[in-house]
Coordinates of C-alpha atoms in Angstrom, one line a residue:
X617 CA 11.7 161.2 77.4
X618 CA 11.5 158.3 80.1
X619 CA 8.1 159.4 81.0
X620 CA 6.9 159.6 77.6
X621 CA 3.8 158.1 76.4
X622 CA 5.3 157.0 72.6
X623 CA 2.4 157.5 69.7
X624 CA 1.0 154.7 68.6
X625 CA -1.5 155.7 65.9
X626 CA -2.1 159.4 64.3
X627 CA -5.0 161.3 63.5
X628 CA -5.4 162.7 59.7
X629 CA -7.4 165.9 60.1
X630 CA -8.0 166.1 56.5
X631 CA -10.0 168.8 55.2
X632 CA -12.1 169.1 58.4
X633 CA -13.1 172.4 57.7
X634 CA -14.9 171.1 54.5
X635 CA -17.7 169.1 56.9
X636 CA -20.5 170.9 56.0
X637 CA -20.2 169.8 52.2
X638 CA -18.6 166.5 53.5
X639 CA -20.4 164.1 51.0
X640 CA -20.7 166.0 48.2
X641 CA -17.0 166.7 48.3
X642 CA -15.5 163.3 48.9
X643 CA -18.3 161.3 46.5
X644 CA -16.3 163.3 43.9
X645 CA -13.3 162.7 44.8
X646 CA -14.5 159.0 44.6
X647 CA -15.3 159.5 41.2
X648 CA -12.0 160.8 40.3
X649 CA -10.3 158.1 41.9
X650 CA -12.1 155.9 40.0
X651 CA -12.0 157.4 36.8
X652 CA -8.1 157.4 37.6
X653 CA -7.7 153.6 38.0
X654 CA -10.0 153.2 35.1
X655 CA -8.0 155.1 32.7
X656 CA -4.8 154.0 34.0
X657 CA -6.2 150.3 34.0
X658 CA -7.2 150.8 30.6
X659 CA -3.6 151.8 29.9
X660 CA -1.9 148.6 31.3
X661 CA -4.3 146.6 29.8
X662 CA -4.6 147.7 26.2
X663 CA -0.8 147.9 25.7
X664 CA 0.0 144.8 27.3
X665 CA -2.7 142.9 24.8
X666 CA -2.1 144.4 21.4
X667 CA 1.5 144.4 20.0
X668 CA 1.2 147.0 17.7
X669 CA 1.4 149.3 21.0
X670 CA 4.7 147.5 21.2
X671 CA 7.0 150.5 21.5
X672 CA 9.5 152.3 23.9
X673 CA 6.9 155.5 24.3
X674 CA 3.8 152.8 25.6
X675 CA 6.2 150.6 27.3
X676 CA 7.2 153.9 30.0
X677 CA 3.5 155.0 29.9
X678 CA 2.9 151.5 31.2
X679 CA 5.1 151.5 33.5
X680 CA 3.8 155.6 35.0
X681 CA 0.4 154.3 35.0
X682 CA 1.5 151.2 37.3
X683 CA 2.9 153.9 39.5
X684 CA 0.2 156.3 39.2
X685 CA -2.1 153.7 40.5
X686 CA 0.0 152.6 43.1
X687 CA 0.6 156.0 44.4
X688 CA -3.0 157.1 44.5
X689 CA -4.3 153.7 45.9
X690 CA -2.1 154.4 48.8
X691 CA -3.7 157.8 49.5
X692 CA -7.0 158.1 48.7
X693 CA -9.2 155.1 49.6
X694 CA -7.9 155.8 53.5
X695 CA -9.1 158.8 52.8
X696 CA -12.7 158.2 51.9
X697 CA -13.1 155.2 54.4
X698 CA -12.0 157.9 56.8
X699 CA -14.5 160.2 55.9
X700 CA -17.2 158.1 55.5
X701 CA -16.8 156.1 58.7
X702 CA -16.5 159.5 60.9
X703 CA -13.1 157.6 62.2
X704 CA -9.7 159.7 60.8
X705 CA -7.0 157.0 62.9
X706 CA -3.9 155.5 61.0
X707 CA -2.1 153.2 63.0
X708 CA 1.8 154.3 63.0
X709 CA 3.1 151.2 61.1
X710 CA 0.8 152.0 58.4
X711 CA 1.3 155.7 58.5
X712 CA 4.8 154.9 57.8
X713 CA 4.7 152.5 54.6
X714 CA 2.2 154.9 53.2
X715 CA 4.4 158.2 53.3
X716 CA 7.0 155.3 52.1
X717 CA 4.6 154.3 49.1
X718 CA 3.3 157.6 47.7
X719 CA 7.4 159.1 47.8
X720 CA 8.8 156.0 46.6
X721 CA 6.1 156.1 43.5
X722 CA 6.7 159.7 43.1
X723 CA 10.2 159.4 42.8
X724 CA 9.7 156.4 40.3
X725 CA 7.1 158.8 38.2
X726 CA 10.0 161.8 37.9
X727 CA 12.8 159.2 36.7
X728 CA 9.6 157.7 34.8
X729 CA 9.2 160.9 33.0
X730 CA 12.4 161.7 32.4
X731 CA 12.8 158.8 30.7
X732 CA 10.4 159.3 28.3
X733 CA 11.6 163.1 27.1
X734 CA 14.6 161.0 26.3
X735 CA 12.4 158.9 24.3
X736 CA 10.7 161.6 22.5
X737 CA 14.4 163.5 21.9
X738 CA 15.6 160.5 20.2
X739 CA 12.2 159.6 18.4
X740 CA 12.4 163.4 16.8
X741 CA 15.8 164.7 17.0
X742 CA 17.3 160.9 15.7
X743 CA 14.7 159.8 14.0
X744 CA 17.1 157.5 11.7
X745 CA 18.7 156.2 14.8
X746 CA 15.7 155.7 16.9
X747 CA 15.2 151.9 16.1
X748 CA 18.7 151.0 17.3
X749 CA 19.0 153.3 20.5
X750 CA 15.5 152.4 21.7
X751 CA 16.2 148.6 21.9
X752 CA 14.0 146.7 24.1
X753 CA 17.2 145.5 26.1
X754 CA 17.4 149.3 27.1
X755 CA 13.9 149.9 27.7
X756 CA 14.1 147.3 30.2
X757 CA 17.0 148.7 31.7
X758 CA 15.6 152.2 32.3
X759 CA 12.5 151.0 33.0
X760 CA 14.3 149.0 36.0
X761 CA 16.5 152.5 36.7
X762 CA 13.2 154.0 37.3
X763 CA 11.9 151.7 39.9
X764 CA 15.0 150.6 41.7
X765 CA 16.4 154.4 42.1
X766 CA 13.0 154.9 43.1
X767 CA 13.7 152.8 46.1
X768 CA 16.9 153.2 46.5
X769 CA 16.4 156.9 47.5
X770 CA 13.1 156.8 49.5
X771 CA 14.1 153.9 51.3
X772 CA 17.1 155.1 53.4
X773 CA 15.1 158.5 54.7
X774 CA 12.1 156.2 55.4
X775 CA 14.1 154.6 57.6
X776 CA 15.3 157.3 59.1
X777 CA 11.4 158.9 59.7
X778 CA 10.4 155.5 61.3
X779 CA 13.3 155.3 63.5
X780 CA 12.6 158.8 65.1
X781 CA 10.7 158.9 68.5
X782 CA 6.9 160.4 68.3
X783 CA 5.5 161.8 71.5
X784 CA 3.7 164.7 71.0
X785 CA 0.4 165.3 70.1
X786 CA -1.0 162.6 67.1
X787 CA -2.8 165.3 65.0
X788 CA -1.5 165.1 61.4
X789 CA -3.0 168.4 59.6
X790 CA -2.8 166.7 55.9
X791 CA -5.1 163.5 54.6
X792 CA -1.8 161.2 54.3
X793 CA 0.9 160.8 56.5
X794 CA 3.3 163.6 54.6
X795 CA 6.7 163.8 55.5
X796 CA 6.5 167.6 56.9
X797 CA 3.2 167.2 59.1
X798 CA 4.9 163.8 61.0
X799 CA 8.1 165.1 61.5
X800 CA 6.5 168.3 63.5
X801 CA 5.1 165.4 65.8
X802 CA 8.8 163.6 66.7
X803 CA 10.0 164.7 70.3
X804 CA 13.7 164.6 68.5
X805 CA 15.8 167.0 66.2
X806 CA 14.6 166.9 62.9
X807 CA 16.6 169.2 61.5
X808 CA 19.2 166.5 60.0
X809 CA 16.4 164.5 58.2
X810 CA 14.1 167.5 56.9
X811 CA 17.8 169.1 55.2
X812 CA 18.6 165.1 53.6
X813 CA 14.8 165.4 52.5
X814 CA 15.1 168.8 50.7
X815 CA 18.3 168.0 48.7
X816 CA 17.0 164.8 48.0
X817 CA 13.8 165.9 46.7
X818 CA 15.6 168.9 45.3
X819 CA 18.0 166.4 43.2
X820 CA 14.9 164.4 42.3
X821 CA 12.7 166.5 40.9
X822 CA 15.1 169.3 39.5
X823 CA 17.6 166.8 38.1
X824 CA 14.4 165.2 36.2
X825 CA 12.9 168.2 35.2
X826 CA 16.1 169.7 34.0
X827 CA 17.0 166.9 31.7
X828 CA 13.4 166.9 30.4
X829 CA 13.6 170.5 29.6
X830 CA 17.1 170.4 27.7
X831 CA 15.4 167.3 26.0
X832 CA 12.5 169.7 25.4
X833 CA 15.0 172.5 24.2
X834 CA 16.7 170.3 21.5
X835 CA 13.0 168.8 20.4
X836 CA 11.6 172.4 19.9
X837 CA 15.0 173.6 17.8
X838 CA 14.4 170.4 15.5
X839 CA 11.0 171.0 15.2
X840 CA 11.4 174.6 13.9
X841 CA 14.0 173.1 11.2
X842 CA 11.6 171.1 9.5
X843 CA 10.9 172.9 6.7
X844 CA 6.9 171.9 6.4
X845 CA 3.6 172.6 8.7
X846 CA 2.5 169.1 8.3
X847 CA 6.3 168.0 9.8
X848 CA 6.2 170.3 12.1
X849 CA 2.9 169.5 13.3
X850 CA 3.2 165.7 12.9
X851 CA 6.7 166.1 15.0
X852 CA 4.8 168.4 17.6
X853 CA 1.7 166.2 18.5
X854 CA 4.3 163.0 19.3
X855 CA 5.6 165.1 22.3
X856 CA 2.4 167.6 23.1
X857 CA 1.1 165.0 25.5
X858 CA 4.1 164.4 27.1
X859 CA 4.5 167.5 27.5
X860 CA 2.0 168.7 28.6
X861 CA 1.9 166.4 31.6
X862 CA 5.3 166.8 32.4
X863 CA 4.4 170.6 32.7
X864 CA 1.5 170.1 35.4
X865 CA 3.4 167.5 36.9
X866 CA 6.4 169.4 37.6
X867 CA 4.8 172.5 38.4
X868 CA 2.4 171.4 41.1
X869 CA 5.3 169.4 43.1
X870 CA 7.7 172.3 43.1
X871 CA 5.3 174.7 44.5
X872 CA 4.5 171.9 47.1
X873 CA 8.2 170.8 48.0
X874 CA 10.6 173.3 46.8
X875 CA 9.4 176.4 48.7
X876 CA 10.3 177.8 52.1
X877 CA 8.2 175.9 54.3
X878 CA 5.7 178.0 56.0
X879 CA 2.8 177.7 58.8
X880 CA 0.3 179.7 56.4
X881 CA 0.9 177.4 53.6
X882 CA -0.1 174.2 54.8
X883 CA -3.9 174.4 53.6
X884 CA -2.0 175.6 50.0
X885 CA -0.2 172.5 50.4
X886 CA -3.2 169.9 51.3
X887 CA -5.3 171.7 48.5
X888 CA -1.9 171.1 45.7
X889 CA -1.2 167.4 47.2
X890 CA -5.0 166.6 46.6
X891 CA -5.2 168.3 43.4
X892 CA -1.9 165.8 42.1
X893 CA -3.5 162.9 43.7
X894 CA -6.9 163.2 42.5
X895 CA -7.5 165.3 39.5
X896 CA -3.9 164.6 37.2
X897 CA -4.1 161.0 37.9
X898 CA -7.3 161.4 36.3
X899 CA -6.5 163.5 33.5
X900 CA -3.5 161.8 32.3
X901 CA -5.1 159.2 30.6
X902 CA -7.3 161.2 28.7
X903 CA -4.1 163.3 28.0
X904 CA -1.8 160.6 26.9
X905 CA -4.7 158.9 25.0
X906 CA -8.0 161.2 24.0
X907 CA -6.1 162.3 20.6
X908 CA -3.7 159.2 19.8
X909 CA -5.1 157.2 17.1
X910 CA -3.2 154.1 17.4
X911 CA -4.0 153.9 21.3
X912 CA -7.9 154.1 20.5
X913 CA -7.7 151.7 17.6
X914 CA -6.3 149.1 19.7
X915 CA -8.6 149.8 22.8
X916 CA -11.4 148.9 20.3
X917 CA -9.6 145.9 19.1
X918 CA -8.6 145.0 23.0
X919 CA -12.4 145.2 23.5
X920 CA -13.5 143.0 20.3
X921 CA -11.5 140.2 21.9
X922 CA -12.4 140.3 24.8
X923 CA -16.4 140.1 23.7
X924 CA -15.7 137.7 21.4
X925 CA -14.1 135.3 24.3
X926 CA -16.7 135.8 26.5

């Protein structure tokens, strides 16, 4: 270790094998990332202006979208400038606040979401209640709940990654600076931190997704009480987006994270982390907003105002 030569920037191999179709590839994952911070812009912007969207449900989809785009942000431009410029370096400092960014957002989204299937159970299972359990006092709260415990538990095992000695090769085999592929580069037992990782990602994402699906559970048994289609229906399409992208969500991370970790599985596992960062931040939008009504109503009122003022 005394004659070690410490790392002081990785490499991001990225999807070098991909080199031939280099520029068709990542002009399209230009346009998603665009599309992404569009929609999600769109989101922050629309509710923030027009009060009717005023409401717990928009409030949380405010606050995902701030994260969505925060989380992507962090991955993808590096990315492309990487690709385009033919130079794939991250300097260590930066390699570290960016795995610290994209698990601190993630963590953030997964409280985020199961946040709002408490919404939705409330909005449909106490309907008569809703107004006085979904105070804005509250929403604040859990809105702050999500982002400090967000914090809170990446923070301490970032620490703990940036604090570990690198000296082996600088080759990161991923396109961000993923907690797995650095770890394999520290001359240091790992063993300790990769354990803390996987309960705490464990905790994360199956305490989330198991209060969303008894949430789900008690939604679904209400539903099926209401005695009409058009209740059932109506009660159906306030949660179907939700739900929907609390199904995608959760199902691409836990096939990522919550598996035996393999060798043969890394390219499954750049192909999944680019398909969360690129394609569902750019579907969720159109998700959350393609069939709601009162979100397009007030995007074309957002969008008279803002002609009329300039």
């Amino acid at each position: 270790m005394s004659n070690a030569t410490f790392i002081t920037e990785f490499v991001l191999l990225g999807f070098s094998e991909l080199y031939e179709v280099d520029l068709g590839f990542y002009t399209l994952l230009l346009l998603m990332y665009l599309l992404s911070i569009v929609g999600h812009s769109l989101i922050i912007i629309v509710v923030s202006m027009e009060s009717k969207l005023h409401t717990p449900m928009y409030f949380f989809l405010l606050n995902f979208s701030m994260a969505e785009i925060s989380s992507t942000t962090s991955e993808i431009p590096k990315m492309l400038v990487n690709s385009f410029s033919g130079k794939n370096t991250i300097c260590f400092a930066c390699c570290m606040a960016q795995g610290f960014v994209v698990f601190t957002m993630g963590a953030v989204e997964f409280i985020t979401l199961m946040i709002m299937s408490f919404d939705r159970y409330v909005a449909i299972c106490k309907p008569l209640h809703y107004q006085t359990i979904m105070t804005s006092g509250l929403c604040i709260k859990l809105s702050l709940l999500a982002w400090i415990g967000g914090f809170g538990l990446i923070f301490p095992q970032s620490v703990m990654v940036w604090t570990y000695p690198y000296c082996a090769h600088n080759l990161i085999d991923h396109f961000f600076c993923d907690v797995g592929p650095v770890l394999q580069l520290a001359c240091a037992d790992t063993t300790i931190i990769e354990f803390v990782g996987l309960i705490y990602g464990a905790a994360i994402m199956w305490g989330s997704f198991g209060f969303s699906l008894i949430s789900y559970v008690c939604i679904i048994f209400t539903i099926t009480q209401i005695p009409s289609a058009t209740g059932r229906s109506k009660a159906f399409f306030t949660c179907a987006s939700h739900l929907t992208v609390v199904t995608i969500f959760y199902t691409v991370l836990m096939i990522m994270y919550l598996r035996p970790s393999t060798h043969g599985y890394s390219q499954l596992n750049k192909i999944l982390s680019l398909f969360h960062t690129s394609f569902i931040p750019m579907l969720n939008p159109f998700i959350y907003t393609i069939r709601n009504s009162d979100f397009k109503t007030a995007l074309w009122k957002a969008t008279t105002k803002m002609k009329r003022r300039c």
